[in-house]
mmCIF file of C-alpha atoms in Angstrom:
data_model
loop_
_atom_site.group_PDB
_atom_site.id
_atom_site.type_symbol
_atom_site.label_atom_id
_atom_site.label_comp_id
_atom_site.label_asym_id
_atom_site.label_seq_id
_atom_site.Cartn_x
_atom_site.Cartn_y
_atom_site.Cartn_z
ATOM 1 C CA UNK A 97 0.000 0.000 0.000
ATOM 2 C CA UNK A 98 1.313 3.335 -0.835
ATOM 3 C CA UNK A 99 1.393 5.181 2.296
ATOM 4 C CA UNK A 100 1.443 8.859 2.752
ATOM 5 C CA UNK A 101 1.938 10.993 5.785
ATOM 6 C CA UNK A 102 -1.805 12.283 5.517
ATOM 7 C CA UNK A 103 -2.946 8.987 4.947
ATOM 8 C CA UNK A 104 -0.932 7.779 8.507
ATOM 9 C CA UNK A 105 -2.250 10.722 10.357
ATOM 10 C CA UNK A 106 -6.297 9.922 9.676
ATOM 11 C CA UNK A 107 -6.039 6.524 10.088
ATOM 12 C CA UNK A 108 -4.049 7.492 13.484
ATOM 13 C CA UNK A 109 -6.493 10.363 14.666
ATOM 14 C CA UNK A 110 -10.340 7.702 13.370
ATOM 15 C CA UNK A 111 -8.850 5.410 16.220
ATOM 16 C CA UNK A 112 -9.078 7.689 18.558
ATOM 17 C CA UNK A 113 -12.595 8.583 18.198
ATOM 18 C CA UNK A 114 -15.296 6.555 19.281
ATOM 19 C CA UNK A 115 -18.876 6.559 17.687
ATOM 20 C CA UNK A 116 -20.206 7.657 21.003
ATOM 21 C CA UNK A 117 -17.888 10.733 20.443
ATOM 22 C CA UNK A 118 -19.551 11.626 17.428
ATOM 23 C CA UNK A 119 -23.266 10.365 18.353
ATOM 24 C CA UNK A 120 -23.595 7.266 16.747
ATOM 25 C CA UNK A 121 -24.400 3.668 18.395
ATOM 26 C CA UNK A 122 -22.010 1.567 19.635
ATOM 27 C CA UNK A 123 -23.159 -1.753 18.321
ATOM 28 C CA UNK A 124 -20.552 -4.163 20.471
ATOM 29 C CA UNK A 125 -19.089 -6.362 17.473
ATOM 30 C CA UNK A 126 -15.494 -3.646 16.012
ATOM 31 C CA UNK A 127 -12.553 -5.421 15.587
ATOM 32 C CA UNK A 128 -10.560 -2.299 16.023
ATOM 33 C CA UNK A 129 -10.584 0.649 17.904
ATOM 34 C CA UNK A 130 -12.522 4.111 16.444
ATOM 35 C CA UNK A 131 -14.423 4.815 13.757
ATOM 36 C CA UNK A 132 -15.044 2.763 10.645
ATOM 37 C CA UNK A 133 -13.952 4.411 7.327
ATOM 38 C CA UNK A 134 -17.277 4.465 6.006
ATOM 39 C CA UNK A 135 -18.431 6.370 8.931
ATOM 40 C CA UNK A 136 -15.655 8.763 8.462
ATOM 41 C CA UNK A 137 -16.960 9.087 5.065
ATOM 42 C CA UNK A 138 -21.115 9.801 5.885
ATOM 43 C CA UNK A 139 -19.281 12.053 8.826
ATOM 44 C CA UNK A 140 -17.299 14.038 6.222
ATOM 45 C CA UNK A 141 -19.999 13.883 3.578
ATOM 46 C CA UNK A 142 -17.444 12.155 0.976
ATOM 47 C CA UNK A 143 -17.406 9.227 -0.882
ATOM 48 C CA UNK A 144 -16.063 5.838 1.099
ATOM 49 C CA UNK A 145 -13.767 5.467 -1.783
ATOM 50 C CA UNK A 146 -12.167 8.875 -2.048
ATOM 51 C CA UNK A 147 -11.561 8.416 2.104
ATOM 52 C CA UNK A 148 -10.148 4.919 1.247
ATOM 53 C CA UNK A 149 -7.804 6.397 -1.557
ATOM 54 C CA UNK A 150 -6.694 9.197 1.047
ATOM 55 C CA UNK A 151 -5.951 6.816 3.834
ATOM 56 C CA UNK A 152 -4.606 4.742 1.594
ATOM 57 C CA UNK A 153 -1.804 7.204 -0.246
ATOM 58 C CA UNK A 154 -3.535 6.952 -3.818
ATOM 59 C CA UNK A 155 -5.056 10.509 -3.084
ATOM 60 C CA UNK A 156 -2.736 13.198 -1.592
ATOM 61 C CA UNK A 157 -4.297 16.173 -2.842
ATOM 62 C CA UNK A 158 -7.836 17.023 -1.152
ATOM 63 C CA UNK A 159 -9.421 20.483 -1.227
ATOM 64 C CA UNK A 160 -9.700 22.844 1.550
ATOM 65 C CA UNK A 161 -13.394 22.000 1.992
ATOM 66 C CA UNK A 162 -12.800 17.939 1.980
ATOM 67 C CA UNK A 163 -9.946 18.469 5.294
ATOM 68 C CA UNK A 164 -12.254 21.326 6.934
ATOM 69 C CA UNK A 165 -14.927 18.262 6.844
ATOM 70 C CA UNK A 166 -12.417 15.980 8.242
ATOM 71 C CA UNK A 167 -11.411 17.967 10.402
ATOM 72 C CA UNK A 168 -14.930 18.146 12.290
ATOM 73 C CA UNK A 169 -15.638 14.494 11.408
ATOM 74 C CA UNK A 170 -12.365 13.517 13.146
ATOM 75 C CA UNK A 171 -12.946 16.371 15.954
ATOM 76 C CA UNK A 172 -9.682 18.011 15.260
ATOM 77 C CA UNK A 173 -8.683 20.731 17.663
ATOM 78 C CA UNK A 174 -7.381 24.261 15.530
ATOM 79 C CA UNK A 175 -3.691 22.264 15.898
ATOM 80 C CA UNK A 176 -5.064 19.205 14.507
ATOM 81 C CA UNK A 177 -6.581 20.932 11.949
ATOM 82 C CA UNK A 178 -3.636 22.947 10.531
ATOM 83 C CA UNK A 179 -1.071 19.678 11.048
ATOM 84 C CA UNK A 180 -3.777 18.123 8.481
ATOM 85 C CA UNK A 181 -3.047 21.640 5.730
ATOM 86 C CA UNK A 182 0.191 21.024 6.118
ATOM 87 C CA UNK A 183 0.515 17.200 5.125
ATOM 88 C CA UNK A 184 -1.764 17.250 3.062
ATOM 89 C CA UNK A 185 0.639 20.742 1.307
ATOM 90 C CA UNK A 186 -1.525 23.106 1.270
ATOM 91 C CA UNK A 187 0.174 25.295 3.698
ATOM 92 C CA UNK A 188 3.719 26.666 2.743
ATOM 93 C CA UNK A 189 7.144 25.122 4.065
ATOM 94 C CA UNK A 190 9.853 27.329 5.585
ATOM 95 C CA UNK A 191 12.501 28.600 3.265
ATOM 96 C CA UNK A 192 15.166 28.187 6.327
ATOM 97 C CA UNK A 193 15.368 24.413 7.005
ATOM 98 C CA UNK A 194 18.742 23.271 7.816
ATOM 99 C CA UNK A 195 20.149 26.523 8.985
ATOM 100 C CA UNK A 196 22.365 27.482 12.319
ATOM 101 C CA UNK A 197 20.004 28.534 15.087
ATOM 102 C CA UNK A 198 20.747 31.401 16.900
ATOM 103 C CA UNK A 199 19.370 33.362 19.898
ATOM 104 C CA UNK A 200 18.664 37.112 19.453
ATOM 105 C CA UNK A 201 21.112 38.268 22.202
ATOM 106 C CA UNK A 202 18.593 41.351 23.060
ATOM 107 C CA UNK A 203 15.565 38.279 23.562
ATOM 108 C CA UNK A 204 18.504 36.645 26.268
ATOM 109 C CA UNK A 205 19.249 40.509 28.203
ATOM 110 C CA UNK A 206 15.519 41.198 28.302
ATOM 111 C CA UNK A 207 14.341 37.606 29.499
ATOM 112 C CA UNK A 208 17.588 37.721 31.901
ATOM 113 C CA UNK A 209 15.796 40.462 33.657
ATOM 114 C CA UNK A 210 12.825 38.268 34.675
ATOM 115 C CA UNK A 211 14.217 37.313 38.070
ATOM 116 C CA UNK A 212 11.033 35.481 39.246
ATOM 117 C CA UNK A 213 10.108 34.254 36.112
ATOM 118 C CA UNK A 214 11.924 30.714 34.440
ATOM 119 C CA UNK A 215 12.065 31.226 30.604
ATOM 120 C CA UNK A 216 13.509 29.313 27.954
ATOM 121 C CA UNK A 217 13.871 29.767 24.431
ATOM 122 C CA UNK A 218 13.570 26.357 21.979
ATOM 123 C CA UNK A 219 14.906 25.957 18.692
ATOM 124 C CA UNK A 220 12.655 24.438 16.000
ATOM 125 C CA UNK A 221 13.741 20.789 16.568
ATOM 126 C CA UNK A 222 12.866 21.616 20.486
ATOM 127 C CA UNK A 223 16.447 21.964 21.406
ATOM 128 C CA UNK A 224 17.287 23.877 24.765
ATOM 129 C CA UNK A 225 18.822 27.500 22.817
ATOM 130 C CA UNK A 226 18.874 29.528 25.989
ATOM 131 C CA UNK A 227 17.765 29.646 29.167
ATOM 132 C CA UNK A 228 17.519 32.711 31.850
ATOM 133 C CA UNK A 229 19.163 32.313 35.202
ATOM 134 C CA UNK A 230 15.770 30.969 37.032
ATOM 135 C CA UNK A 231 15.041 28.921 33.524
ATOM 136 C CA UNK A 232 18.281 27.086 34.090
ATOM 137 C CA UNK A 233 18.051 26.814 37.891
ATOM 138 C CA UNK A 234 13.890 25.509 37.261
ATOM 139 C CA UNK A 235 15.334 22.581 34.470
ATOM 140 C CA UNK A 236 18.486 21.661 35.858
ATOM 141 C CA UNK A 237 18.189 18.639 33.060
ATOM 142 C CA UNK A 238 17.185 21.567 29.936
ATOM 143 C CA UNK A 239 20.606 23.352 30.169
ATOM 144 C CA UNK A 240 21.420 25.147 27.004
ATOM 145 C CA UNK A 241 22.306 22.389 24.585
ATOM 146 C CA UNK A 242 20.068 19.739 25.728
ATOM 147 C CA UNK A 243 17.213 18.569 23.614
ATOM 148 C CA UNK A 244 13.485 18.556 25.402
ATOM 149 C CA UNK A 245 12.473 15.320 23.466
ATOM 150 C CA UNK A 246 15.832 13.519 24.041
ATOM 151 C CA UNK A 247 16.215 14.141 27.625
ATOM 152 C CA UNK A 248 12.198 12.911 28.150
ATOM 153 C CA UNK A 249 12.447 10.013 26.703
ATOM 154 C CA UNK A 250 16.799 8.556 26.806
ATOM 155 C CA UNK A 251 17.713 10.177 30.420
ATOM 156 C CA UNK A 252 15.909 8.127 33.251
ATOM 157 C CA UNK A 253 16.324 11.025 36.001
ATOM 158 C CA UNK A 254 13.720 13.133 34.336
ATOM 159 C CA UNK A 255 11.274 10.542 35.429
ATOM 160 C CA UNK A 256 11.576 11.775 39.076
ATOM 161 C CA UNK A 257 11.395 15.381 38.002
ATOM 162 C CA UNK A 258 7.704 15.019 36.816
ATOM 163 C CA UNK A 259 4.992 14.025 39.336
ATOM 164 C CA UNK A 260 3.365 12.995 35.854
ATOM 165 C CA UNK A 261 5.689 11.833 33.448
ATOM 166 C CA UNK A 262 3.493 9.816 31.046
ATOM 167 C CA UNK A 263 1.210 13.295 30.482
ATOM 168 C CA UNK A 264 4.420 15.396 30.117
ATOM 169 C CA UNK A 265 6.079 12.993 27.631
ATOM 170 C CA UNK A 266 2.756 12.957 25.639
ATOM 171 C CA UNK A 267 2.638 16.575 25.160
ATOM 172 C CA UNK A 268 6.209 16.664 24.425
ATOM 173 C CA UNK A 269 5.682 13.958 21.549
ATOM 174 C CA UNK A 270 2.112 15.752 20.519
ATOM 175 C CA UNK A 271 4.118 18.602 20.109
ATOM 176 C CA UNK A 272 6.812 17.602 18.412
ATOM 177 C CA UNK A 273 4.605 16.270 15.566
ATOM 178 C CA UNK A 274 3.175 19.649 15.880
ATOM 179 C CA UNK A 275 6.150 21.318 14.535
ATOM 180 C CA UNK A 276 7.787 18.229 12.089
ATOM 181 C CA UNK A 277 4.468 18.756 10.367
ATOM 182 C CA UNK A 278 5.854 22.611 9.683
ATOM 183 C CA UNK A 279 8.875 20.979 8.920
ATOM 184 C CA UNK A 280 9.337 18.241 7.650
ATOM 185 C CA UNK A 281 12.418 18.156 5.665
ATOM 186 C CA UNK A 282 14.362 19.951 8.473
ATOM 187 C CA UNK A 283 17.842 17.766 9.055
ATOM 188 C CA UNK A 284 17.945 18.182 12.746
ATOM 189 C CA UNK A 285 14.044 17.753 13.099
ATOM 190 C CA UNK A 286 15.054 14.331 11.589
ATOM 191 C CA UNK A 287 17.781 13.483 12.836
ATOM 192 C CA UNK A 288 16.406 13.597 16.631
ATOM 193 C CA UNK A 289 13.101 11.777 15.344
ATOM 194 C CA UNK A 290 15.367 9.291 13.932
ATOM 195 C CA UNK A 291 17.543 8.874 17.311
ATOM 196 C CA UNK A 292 14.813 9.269 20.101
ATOM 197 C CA UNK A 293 12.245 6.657 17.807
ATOM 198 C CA UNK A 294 15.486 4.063 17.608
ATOM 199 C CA UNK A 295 16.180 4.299 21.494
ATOM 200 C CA UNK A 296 12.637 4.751 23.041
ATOM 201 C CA UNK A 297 10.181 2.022 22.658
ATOM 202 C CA UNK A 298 7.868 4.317 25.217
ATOM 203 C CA UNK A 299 8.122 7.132 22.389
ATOM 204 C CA UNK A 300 7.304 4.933 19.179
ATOM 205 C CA UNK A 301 3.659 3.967 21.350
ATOM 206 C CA UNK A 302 3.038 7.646 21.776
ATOM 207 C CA UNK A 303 4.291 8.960 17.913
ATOM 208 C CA UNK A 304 1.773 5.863 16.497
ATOM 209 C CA UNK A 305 -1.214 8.024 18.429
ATOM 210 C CA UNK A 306 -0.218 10.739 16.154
ATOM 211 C CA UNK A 307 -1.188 13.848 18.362
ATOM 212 C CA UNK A 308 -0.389 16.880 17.099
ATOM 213 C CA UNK A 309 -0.357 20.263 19.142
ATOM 214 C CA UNK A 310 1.407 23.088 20.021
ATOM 215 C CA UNK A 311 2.898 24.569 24.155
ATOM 216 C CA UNK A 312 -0.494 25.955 24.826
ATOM 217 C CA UNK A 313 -1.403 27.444 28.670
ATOM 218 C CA UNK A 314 -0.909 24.299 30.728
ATOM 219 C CA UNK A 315 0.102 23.494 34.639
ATOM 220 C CA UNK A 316 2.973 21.716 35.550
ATOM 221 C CA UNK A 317 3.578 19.837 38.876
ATOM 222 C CA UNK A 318 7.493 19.269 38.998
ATOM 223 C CA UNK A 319 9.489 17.681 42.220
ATOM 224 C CA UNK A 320 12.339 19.594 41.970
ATOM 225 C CA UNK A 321 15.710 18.203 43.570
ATOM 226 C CA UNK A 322 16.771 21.230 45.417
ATOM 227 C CA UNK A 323 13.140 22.582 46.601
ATOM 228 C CA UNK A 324 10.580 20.401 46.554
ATOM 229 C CA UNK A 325 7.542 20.234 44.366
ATOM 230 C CA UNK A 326 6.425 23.399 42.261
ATOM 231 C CA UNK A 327 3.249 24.481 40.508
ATOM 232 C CA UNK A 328 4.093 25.831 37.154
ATOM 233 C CA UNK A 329 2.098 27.116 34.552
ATOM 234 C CA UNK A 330 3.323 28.034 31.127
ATOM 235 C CA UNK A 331 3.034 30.257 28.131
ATOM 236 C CA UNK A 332 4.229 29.784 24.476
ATOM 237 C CA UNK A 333 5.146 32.449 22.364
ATOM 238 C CA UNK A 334 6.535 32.041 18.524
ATOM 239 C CA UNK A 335 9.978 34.029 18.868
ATOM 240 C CA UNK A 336 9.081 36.435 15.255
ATOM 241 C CA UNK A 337 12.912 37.350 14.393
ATOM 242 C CA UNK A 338 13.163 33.384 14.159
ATOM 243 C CA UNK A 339 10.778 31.470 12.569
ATOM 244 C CA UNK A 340 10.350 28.329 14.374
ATOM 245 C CA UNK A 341 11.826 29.465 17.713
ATOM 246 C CA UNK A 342 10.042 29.441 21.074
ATOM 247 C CA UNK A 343 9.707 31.571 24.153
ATOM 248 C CA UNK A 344 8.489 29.310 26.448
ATOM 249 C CA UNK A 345 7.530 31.114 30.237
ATOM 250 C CA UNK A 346 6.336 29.806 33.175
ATOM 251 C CA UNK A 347 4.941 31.631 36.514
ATOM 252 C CA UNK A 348 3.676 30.596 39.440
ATOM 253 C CA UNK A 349 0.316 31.766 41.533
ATOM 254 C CA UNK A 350 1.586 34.653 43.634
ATOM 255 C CA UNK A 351 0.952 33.344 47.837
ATOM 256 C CA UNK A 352 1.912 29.709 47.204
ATOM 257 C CA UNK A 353 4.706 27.944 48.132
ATOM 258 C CA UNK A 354 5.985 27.366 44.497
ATOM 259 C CA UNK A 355 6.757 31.865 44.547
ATOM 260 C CA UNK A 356 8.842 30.904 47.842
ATOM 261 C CA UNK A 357 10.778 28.259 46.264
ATOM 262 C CA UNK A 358 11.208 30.167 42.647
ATOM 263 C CA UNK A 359 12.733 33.079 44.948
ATOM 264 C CA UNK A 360 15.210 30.706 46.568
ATOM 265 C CA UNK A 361 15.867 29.083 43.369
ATOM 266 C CA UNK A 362 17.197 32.381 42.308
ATOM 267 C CA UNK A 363 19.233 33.141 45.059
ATOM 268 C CA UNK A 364 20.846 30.203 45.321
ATOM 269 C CA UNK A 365 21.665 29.879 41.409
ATOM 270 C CA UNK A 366 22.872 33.336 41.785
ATOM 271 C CA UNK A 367 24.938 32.614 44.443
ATOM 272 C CA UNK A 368 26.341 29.568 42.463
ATOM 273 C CA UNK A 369 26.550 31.201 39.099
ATOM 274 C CA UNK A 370 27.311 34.901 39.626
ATOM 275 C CA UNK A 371 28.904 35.080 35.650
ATOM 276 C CA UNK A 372 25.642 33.724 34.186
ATOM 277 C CA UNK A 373 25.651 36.578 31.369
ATOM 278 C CA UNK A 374 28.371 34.500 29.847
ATOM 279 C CA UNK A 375 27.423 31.319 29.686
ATOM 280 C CA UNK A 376 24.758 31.782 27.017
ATOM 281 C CA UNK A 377 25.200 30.160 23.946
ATOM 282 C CA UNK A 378 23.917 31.651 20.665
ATOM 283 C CA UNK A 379 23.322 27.748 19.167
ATOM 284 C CA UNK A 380 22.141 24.299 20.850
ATOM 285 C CA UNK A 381 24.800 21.928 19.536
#
């Protein structure tokens, strides 16, 4: 069968819809998890055979109106629904693939500043760019030059750093299809696919879900080494001077005990790194 990466990513995203999800009968007798193709098709208002041809590879070219109907069939969030554009090409690909990442040194003095506030800015294959002093001190395991995927799934400390790893490590892998879908024919957005899917059984389960979102506004609950559990929540924002780039931020709920331990956090990485300014690199290697 001639495969295609749309074809992959509906037949991925009808198991994980059930007919009650959708509001038809559950009638006991599936052999397989999700919807049926035909009922993708009456869904989607298209023909069983044009739905077959797309899962199948034979069709890689469907209108705007055929994956807006999908979409809703399939009850794609807005992420799922522009992952589907862009493998099925109808959104364009970056012009920069394969370039040296680099972090806009006024981004690191104004993010530096934020002395209650962890921040750390992600290259477009989610490797660790920068980090402020209270971003470093926060992720002692996402120093600059780390890789968010590869240290989730190939360093077995990190395990003890969530209080729920399996939900962190499926939003990491969501979003990392998120952003292979933008681009796909990036070298180092395939090379660590290629390296964390040969060493991580745990992450070749979660990439055959095929999930596919962005960082979005999310709490964290981390048991961090030096200070105990904090209560993180966290805020994406596209870095515009670099395509593909990410600001991510997180804050905590002023009066809790996660503001305590971010303040002591900084004090103490302070008082252990007093030359942070130079420590910044301008590339993850």
């Amino acid at each position: 069968m001639n495969t295609s990466k749309l074809g992959d990513y509906l037949r991925g995203r009808r198991a994980q819809v059930t007919p009650s999800d959708v509001g038809l009968p559950e009638d006991g007798r599936r052999r397989v998890p999700g919807l049926r193709r035909e009922e993708v098709a009456m869904l989607a208002r298209i023909s069983v055979d044009y739905y077959v041809r797309l899962e199948q590879g034979r069709e890689r070219r469907p209108s705007p109106q055929v994956l807006d109907a999908l979409s809703d069939a399939l009850l794609l969030d807005d992420d799922g629904r522009l992952h589907l554009y862009r493998i099925a090409g109808l959104t364009p690909l970056p012009h920069n693939e394969g370039g040296i990442e680099r972090a806009d040194a006024q981004l690191l003095a104004l993010v530096e500043l934020w002395d209650r506030t962890p921040a750390l800015l992600l290259g477009r294959a989610y490797d660790v760019l920068a980090a402020n002093t209270l971003g470093r001190a926060a992720f002692p395991h996402l120093q600059p030059g780390a890789n968010v995927l590869l240290t989730m799934f190939l360093d077995p400390s990190v395990r003890a750093f969530h209080a729920d790893w399996e939900r962190a490590a499926a939003n990491a892998v969501a979003g990392f299809r998120f952003l292979e879908g933008a681009r796909p024919n990036d070298p180092r957005v395939q090379e660590v696919l290629q390296t964390v899917s040969e060493r991580s059984r745990e992450f070749a389960d979660l990439w055959r879900r095929r999930d596919a979102r962005g960082k979005s506004d999310a709490a964290k609950v981390l048991l961090h080494p030096d200070v105990g559990e904090l209560t993180l929540r966290m805020q994406t924002f596209d870095v515009r001077s670099a395509p593909g780039q990410q600001l991510i931020v997180y804050h905590a709920q002023e009066g809790t005990g996660t503001t305590d331990a971010l303040r002591l956090l900084g004090s103490l990485a302070v008082t252990t790194h007093p030359g942070h300014q130079d420590d910044w690199p301008r590339r993850a290697t």
